[in-house]
Amino acid sequence: MTATLDGLDLPERVGQLLMIGAAVNAPSGLGDTVRRYHLGGVFLRGRSTHPAAELKSDIAALQKRAPLPMLLAVDQEGGSVQTLKGPDFPRLPSAYRLGGGPATTLRDTTRTSARRLEAVGVNLNLAPVADTVPTSIGTGNPPIGAFRREFGSDPAKVAAAIRTVVPASQDAGVLTTLKHFPGLGRVRVNTDVSTGATDTVATVNDPYLAPFKAGIESGTAAVMISSARYPRIDPDAVAAFSRPVITGLLREKIGFDGLVISDDLGAARAVTAVPPAQRAVRFVGAGGDMVLTIVASDAAPMAGALIAKAESDQSFRARVDEAARHVLETKKRAGLLTCG
């Protein structure tokens, strides 16, 4: 990846750190932003029942606007969280239902779904959910349990499911993203629509980290960071802006060296107290690689702030380079880049 990275100037490197949301049924609307900001990725937001052929054509047209091929992501978990539906994308069971069934069904369902995604040009799934929801909370957990997005209530069982899902998807051509590190299963607030989501139990030795470790051992390309608070790990910042969570726990203690992506830092209520430009700077400064925002207009302030910070701070510039390398390595793994 050294040759590719060396060929990019600072604005191009910063662009690789941005994954911006595009309307799944009209992704070409993001074409100018893709080109102007050298975007590293696009997240197809919303829900679609468009035919596979139409989606494939739309995605290919968007990729043509990018100087470097992009990571193209969807939320294709199953259950209530499934971006692509319709005749070419049958409804997937929830993780909760799949987690309670045989591993062979989970593997086959994952593999078939991944092949359908890969065929239209999607190369990154923002799944699987590695959060564990204890039975004592269950559907009282707004972001995960209420929608049955978890594979179970026992971290060992969830870890087993994650060990099945990661290779099943990645061997079929779609990279996986474990979420939402270090876990949203015990919070009582949804970070998308409220502030104050807090897990007062989680520590760096939390048993609920087991599914994330299992996914990392299974070779997941990416891990997504939550926007909740974990005061026993870091009393000062939400996870997305936390160096102790991202660098200390995920990178150094657990040993993950792949792509670290944020949960949505655009519309999520959990981060509204911080201006969009600073959300990007704080996430990358904490050790994150790819800033996800579903708000297309965030591209300009986020790119501008990252460039300005890198120009004025040598250590941050080195962090930008490292993050860009992680993005490029992930693209190489996705078959998007073949150069050295």
Coordinates of C-alpha atoms in Angstrom, one line a residue:
M1 CA 0.0 0.0 0.0
T2 CA 3.0 2.2 0.3
A3 CA 3.1 3.2 -3.4
T4 CA -0.6 4.1 -3.4
L5 CA -0.3 6.1 -0.2
D6 CA 2.8 7.9 -1.4
G7 CA 0.9 9.0 -4.5
L8 CA -1.8 10.8 -2.4
D9 CA -1.5 14.4 -1.3
L10 CA -3.0 15.5 2.1
P11 CA -6.5 16.3 0.8
E12 CA -6.6 12.9 -1.0
R13 CA -5.4 11.1 2.2
V14 CA -8.0 12.9 4.3
G15 CA -10.7 12.0 1.7
Q16 CA -9.9 8.3 2.2
L17 CA -10.9 8.7 5.9
L18 CA -14.5 9.8 5.0
M19 CA -17.5 7.5 4.4
I20 CA -20.5 9.7 3.5
G21 CA -24.1 8.6 3.3
A22 CA -25.9 8.5 -0.1
A23 CA -29.6 7.8 -0.7
V24 CA -29.7 4.1 -1.6
N25 CA -32.3 4.8 -4.4
A26 CA -30.5 7.8 -5.8
P27 CA -26.8 7.4 -5.0
S28 CA -25.6 9.5 -8.0
G29 CA -26.7 12.6 -6.1
L30 CA -23.4 12.2 -4.1
G31 CA -21.3 12.0 -7.3
D32 CA -19.9 15.5 -7.1
T33 CA -19.0 15.1 -3.4
V34 CA -17.3 11.8 -4.1
R35 CA -15.1 13.5 -6.7
R36 CA -14.4 16.8 -4.9
Y37 CA -13.5 15.2 -1.5
H38 CA -11.8 12.1 -2.8
L39 CA -14.1 10.0 -0.6
G40 CA -12.8 6.7 0.6
G41 CA -16.3 5.2 1.1
V42 CA -20.0 5.6 0.6
F43 CA -22.7 4.3 2.9
L44 CA -26.0 3.5 1.1
R45 CA -28.6 4.9 3.6
G46 CA -32.3 4.2 3.7
R47 CA -34.2 1.2 2.4
S48 CA -34.6 0.0 -1.2
T49 CA -36.6 -2.6 -3.1
H50 CA -35.0 -1.7 -6.4
P51 CA -33.9 -4.7 -8.6
A52 CA -30.3 -5.9 -8.3
A53 CA -29.5 -4.8 -11.9
E54 CA -30.5 -1.2 -11.2
L55 CA -28.6 -1.1 -7.9
K56 CA -25.5 -2.6 -9.6
S57 CA -25.7 0.1 -12.4
D58 CA -26.1 2.9 -9.8
I59 CA -23.2 1.7 -7.7
A60 CA -20.9 1.3 -10.7
A61 CA -21.7 4.8 -11.9
L62 CA -20.9 6.2 -8.4
Q63 CA -17.6 4.2 -8.3
K64 CA -16.6 5.8 -11.6
R65 CA -16.7 9.2 -10.0
A66 CA -14.1 8.2 -7.4
P67 CA -10.4 8.7 -8.0
L68 CA -9.8 5.4 -6.1
P69 CA -12.4 2.6 -5.8
M70 CA -14.5 3.1 -2.7
L71 CA -15.6 1.0 0.1
L72 CA -19.4 0.6 -0.6
A73 CA -21.3 -0.2 2.6
V74 CA -24.8 -1.1 3.6
D75 CA -26.6 -2.2 6.8
Q76 CA -27.7 -5.7 5.8
E77 CA -28.0 -7.3 9.3
G78 CA -31.4 -8.9 8.8
G79 CA -34.6 -8.5 10.8
S80 CA -35.6 -4.9 11.1
V81 CA -32.3 -3.6 9.8
Q82 CA -32.0 -4.5 6.2
T83 CA -31.1 -1.8 3.6
L84 CA -31.7 -3.9 0.5
K85 CA -35.0 -5.8 0.2
G86 CA -37.4 -6.7 -2.6
P87 CA -37.4 -9.7 -5.0
D88 CA -33.6 -9.8 -5.4
F89 CA -32.9 -9.5 -1.7
P90 CA -35.3 -11.7 0.4
R91 CA -36.0 -10.8 3.9
L92 CA -33.4 -12.1 6.3
P93 CA -34.3 -13.4 9.8
S94 CA -33.2 -11.4 12.8
A95 CA -29.9 -12.1 14.5
Y96 CA -31.8 -13.2 17.5
R97 CA -33.6 -15.8 15.6
L98 CA -30.6 -17.0 13.7
G99 CA -28.5 -17.0 16.9
G100 CA -31.0 -19.4 18.4
G101 CA -30.8 -21.9 15.5
P102 CA -28.2 -24.2 14.0
A103 CA -24.8 -22.8 13.0
T104 CA -25.3 -24.2 9.5
T105 CA -28.4 -22.1 8.9
L106 CA -26.6 -19.0 10.1
R107 CA -23.6 -19.7 7.9
D108 CA -25.7 -20.5 4.8
T109 CA -27.9 -17.4 5.3
T110 CA -24.9 -15.2 5.7
R111 CA -23.1 -16.6 2.7
T112 CA -26.1 -16.3 0.4
S113 CA -26.8 -12.7 1.5
A114 CA -23.2 -11.7 1.0
R115 CA -23.1 -13.2 -2.5
R116 CA -26.2 -11.1 -3.4
L117 CA -24.5 -7.9 -2.0
E118 CA -21.2 -8.7 -3.7
A119 CA -23.0 -9.1 -7.1
V120 CA -24.3 -5.5 -7.0
G121 CA -21.0 -4.0 -5.9
V122 CA -21.4 -3.8 -2.2
N123 CA -18.0 -4.8 -0.5
L124 CA -18.6 -3.9 3.1
N125 CA -21.4 -4.8 5.4
L126 CA -21.9 -2.8 8.6
A127 CA -22.6 -6.1 10.4
P128 CA -22.6 -8.4 12.4
V129 CA -23.8 -7.0 15.7
A130 CA -21.4 -8.4 18.3
D131 CA -23.4 -6.8 21.2
T132 CA -24.7 -9.0 24.0
V133 CA -28.0 -8.1 25.6
P134 CA -28.5 -9.7 29.0
T135 CA -31.9 -11.4 29.7
S136 CA -32.4 -9.0 32.6
I137 CA -32.7 -6.1 30.1
G138 CA -33.9 -7.8 26.9
T139 CA -36.2 -5.6 24.8
G140 CA -35.6 -2.8 27.4
N141 CA -32.3 -2.2 25.5
P142 CA -33.5 0.4 22.9
P143 CA -30.7 0.2 20.2
I144 CA -30.3 -3.6 20.1
G145 CA -32.7 -5.7 22.2
A146 CA -35.8 -3.8 21.2
F147 CA -35.2 -4.8 17.6
R148 CA -33.7 -8.3 18.3
R149 CA -30.5 -7.4 16.6
E150 CA -28.4 -9.4 19.1
F151 CA -27.4 -13.1 18.5
G152 CA -28.1 -13.9 22.1
S153 CA -27.8 -13.0 25.8
D154 CA -24.7 -15.1 26.6
P155 CA -21.4 -13.7 25.3
A156 CA -20.1 -17.2 24.6
K157 CA -23.0 -18.0 22.3
V158 CA -22.8 -14.6 20.6
A159 CA -19.0 -15.2 20.1
A160 CA -19.8 -18.6 18.5
A161 CA -22.3 -16.9 16.1
I162 CA -19.7 -14.2 15.2
R163 CA -17.1 -16.9 14.5
T164 CA -19.6 -18.3 12.0
V165 CA -20.7 -15.0 10.4
V166 CA -17.3 -13.4 9.7
P167 CA -15.8 -16.0 7.5
A168 CA -19.1 -16.9 5.8
S169 CA -19.5 -13.3 4.7
Q170 CA -15.8 -12.4 3.9
D171 CA -15.2 -15.7 2.0
A172 CA -18.2 -14.7 -0.2
G173 CA -16.7 -11.3 -1.0
V174 CA -18.2 -8.9 1.5
L175 CA -16.1 -7.6 4.4
T176 CA -17.6 -7.5 7.9
T177 CA -17.8 -4.8 10.5
L178 CA -18.2 -5.9 14.1
K179 CA -20.4 -3.4 16.0
H180 CA -20.8 -1.5 18.3
F181 CA -17.5 -1.7 20.2
P182 CA -17.2 -2.0 23.2
G183 CA -20.9 -3.0 23.3
L184 CA -24.3 -1.5 23.3
G185 CA -26.2 -4.4 24.9
R186 CA -26.5 -2.9 28.4
V187 CA -27.4 0.7 27.6
R188 CA -31.0 2.0 28.2
V189 CA -30.8 4.8 25.6
N190 CA -30.4 4.7 21.8
T191 CA -27.4 6.8 20.7
D192 CA -29.1 7.6 17.3
V193 CA -32.0 9.5 18.9
S194 CA -30.9 10.4 22.4
T195 CA -28.0 11.6 24.5
G196 CA -26.8 9.9 27.7
A197 CA -26.3 6.3 26.6
T198 CA -24.0 4.9 29.3
D199 CA -22.7 1.4 30.2
T200 CA -21.7 1.7 33.8
V201 CA -20.6 -1.9 34.0
A202 CA -18.1 -2.3 31.1
T203 CA -14.4 -2.5 31.9
V204 CA -11.4 -3.4 29.8
N205 CA -11.9 -7.0 31.1
D206 CA -15.6 -7.1 30.3
P207 CA -16.8 -10.7 29.4
Y208 CA -19.1 -9.0 26.8
L209 CA -15.9 -8.2 24.8
A210 CA -15.7 -11.9 23.9
P211 CA -17.8 -11.7 20.7
F212 CA -15.6 -8.8 19.5
K213 CA -12.4 -10.8 20.3
A214 CA -13.9 -13.8 18.5
G215 CA -14.6 -11.7 15.4
I216 CA -11.2 -10.2 15.4
E217 CA -9.6 -13.7 15.7
S218 CA -11.8 -14.7 12.8
G219 CA -10.3 -12.0 10.7
T220 CA -13.0 -9.3 10.5
A221 CA -11.9 -6.4 8.3
A222 CA -13.5 -3.7 10.4
V223 CA -14.8 -2.8 13.8
M224 CA -17.3 0.0 14.5
I225 CA -17.1 2.2 17.6
S226 CA -20.2 3.1 19.5
S227 CA -21.1 6.6 20.6
A228 CA -22.1 5.6 24.1
R229 CA -20.2 6.3 27.3
Y230 CA -18.2 3.7 29.2
P231 CA -17.1 5.6 32.4
R232 CA -15.1 2.6 33.8
I233 CA -13.0 2.6 30.7
D234 CA -12.9 6.4 30.0
P235 CA -14.8 8.8 32.3
D236 CA -14.2 11.7 30.0
A237 CA -15.5 11.0 26.4
V238 CA -18.0 8.9 24.4
A239 CA -16.3 5.8 22.9
A240 CA -16.1 7.4 19.4
F241 CA -13.9 10.2 20.8
S242 CA -12.0 8.0 23.4
R243 CA -8.3 7.2 23.0
P244 CA -8.6 4.7 25.9
V245 CA -11.4 2.8 24.1
I246 CA -10.1 2.9 20.5
T247 CA -6.3 2.9 20.9
G248 CA -5.9 1.6 24.5
L249 CA -8.5 -1.2 24.5
L250 CA -9.2 -2.2 20.9
R251 CA -5.8 -1.6 19.3
E252 CA -3.3 -2.3 22.1
K253 CA -5.0 -4.6 24.5
I254 CA -7.1 -6.7 22.1
G255 CA -4.6 -6.3 19.2
F256 CA -6.9 -5.3 16.3
D257 CA -5.0 -3.9 13.4
G258 CA -7.7 -3.5 10.8
L259 CA -10.1 -0.7 9.9
V260 CA -11.8 1.2 12.8
I261 CA -14.9 2.9 11.6
S262 CA -17.3 5.2 13.6
D263 CA -20.9 4.8 14.1
D264 CA -22.8 7.6 12.4
L265 CA -21.3 10.9 13.5
G266 CA -23.7 12.9 11.4
A267 CA -27.3 12.7 12.6
A268 CA -26.7 10.7 15.8
R269 CA -28.0 12.7 18.8
A270 CA -25.2 11.3 21.0
V271 CA -22.7 13.6 19.4
T272 CA -24.7 16.7 18.7
A273 CA -22.9 18.7 21.3
V274 CA -19.7 18.6 19.2
P275 CA -19.6 20.4 15.8
P276 CA -19.4 18.1 12.8
A277 CA -15.9 19.2 11.9
Q278 CA -14.6 18.4 15.4
R279 CA -16.3 15.0 15.5
A280 CA -14.1 13.9 12.6
V281 CA -10.9 15.3 14.2
R282 CA -11.7 13.8 17.6
F283 CA -12.5 10.4 16.2
V284 CA -9.3 10.2 14.1
G285 CA -7.3 11.7 17.0
A286 CA -8.5 8.9 19.3
G287 CA -7.3 6.3 16.9
G288 CA -10.2 5.9 14.4
D289 CA -9.7 5.4 10.7
M290 CA -12.9 6.1 8.8
V291 CA -15.5 8.7 9.8
L292 CA -19.0 7.6 8.9
T293 CA -21.7 10.3 8.5
I294 CA -25.1 9.9 6.9
V295 CA -25.2 13.7 6.4
A296 CA -23.7 14.5 3.0
S297 CA -23.1 18.1 3.8
D298 CA -20.7 17.1 6.6
A299 CA -18.0 16.2 3.9
A300 CA -16.8 19.7 3.5
P301 CA -16.4 20.7 7.2
M302 CA -15.0 17.3 8.1
A303 CA -12.4 17.3 5.3
G304 CA -11.5 20.9 6.0
A305 CA -11.0 20.3 9.7
L306 CA -8.9 17.2 9.2
I307 CA -6.6 18.9 6.7
A308 CA -6.2 22.0 8.9
K309 CA -5.3 19.9 12.0
A310 CA -2.9 17.7 10.0
E311 CA -1.1 20.8 8.6
S312 CA -0.7 22.3 12.1
D313 CA 0.1 19.2 14.1
Q314 CA 2.8 16.7 13.0
S315 CA 1.6 13.9 15.3
F316 CA -2.0 14.2 13.9
R317 CA -0.6 14.2 10.4
A318 CA 1.1 10.9 11.2
R319 CA -2.2 9.6 12.5
V320 CA -4.0 10.7 9.3
D321 CA -1.3 8.8 7.3
E322 CA -1.8 5.7 9.5
A323 CA -5.6 5.8 9.1
A324 CA -5.3 6.3 5.3
R325 CA -3.1 3.2 5.2
H326 CA -5.7 1.2 7.1
V327 CA -8.3 2.3 4.6
L328 CA -6.2 1.4 1.6
E329 CA -5.2 -2.0 3.2
T330 CA -8.9 -2.7 3.6
K331 CA -9.6 -1.8 0.0
K332 CA -6.8 -4.1 -1.1
R333 CA -8.4 -6.9 0.9
A334 CA -11.8 -6.2 -0.8
G335 CA -10.1 -6.6 -4.1
L336 CA -10.4 -2.9 -5.0
L337 CA -6.7 -2.2 -5.1
T338 CA -4.0 -4.4 -6.6
C339 CA -0.9 -2.2 -6.4
G340 CA 1.8 -2.4 -3.8

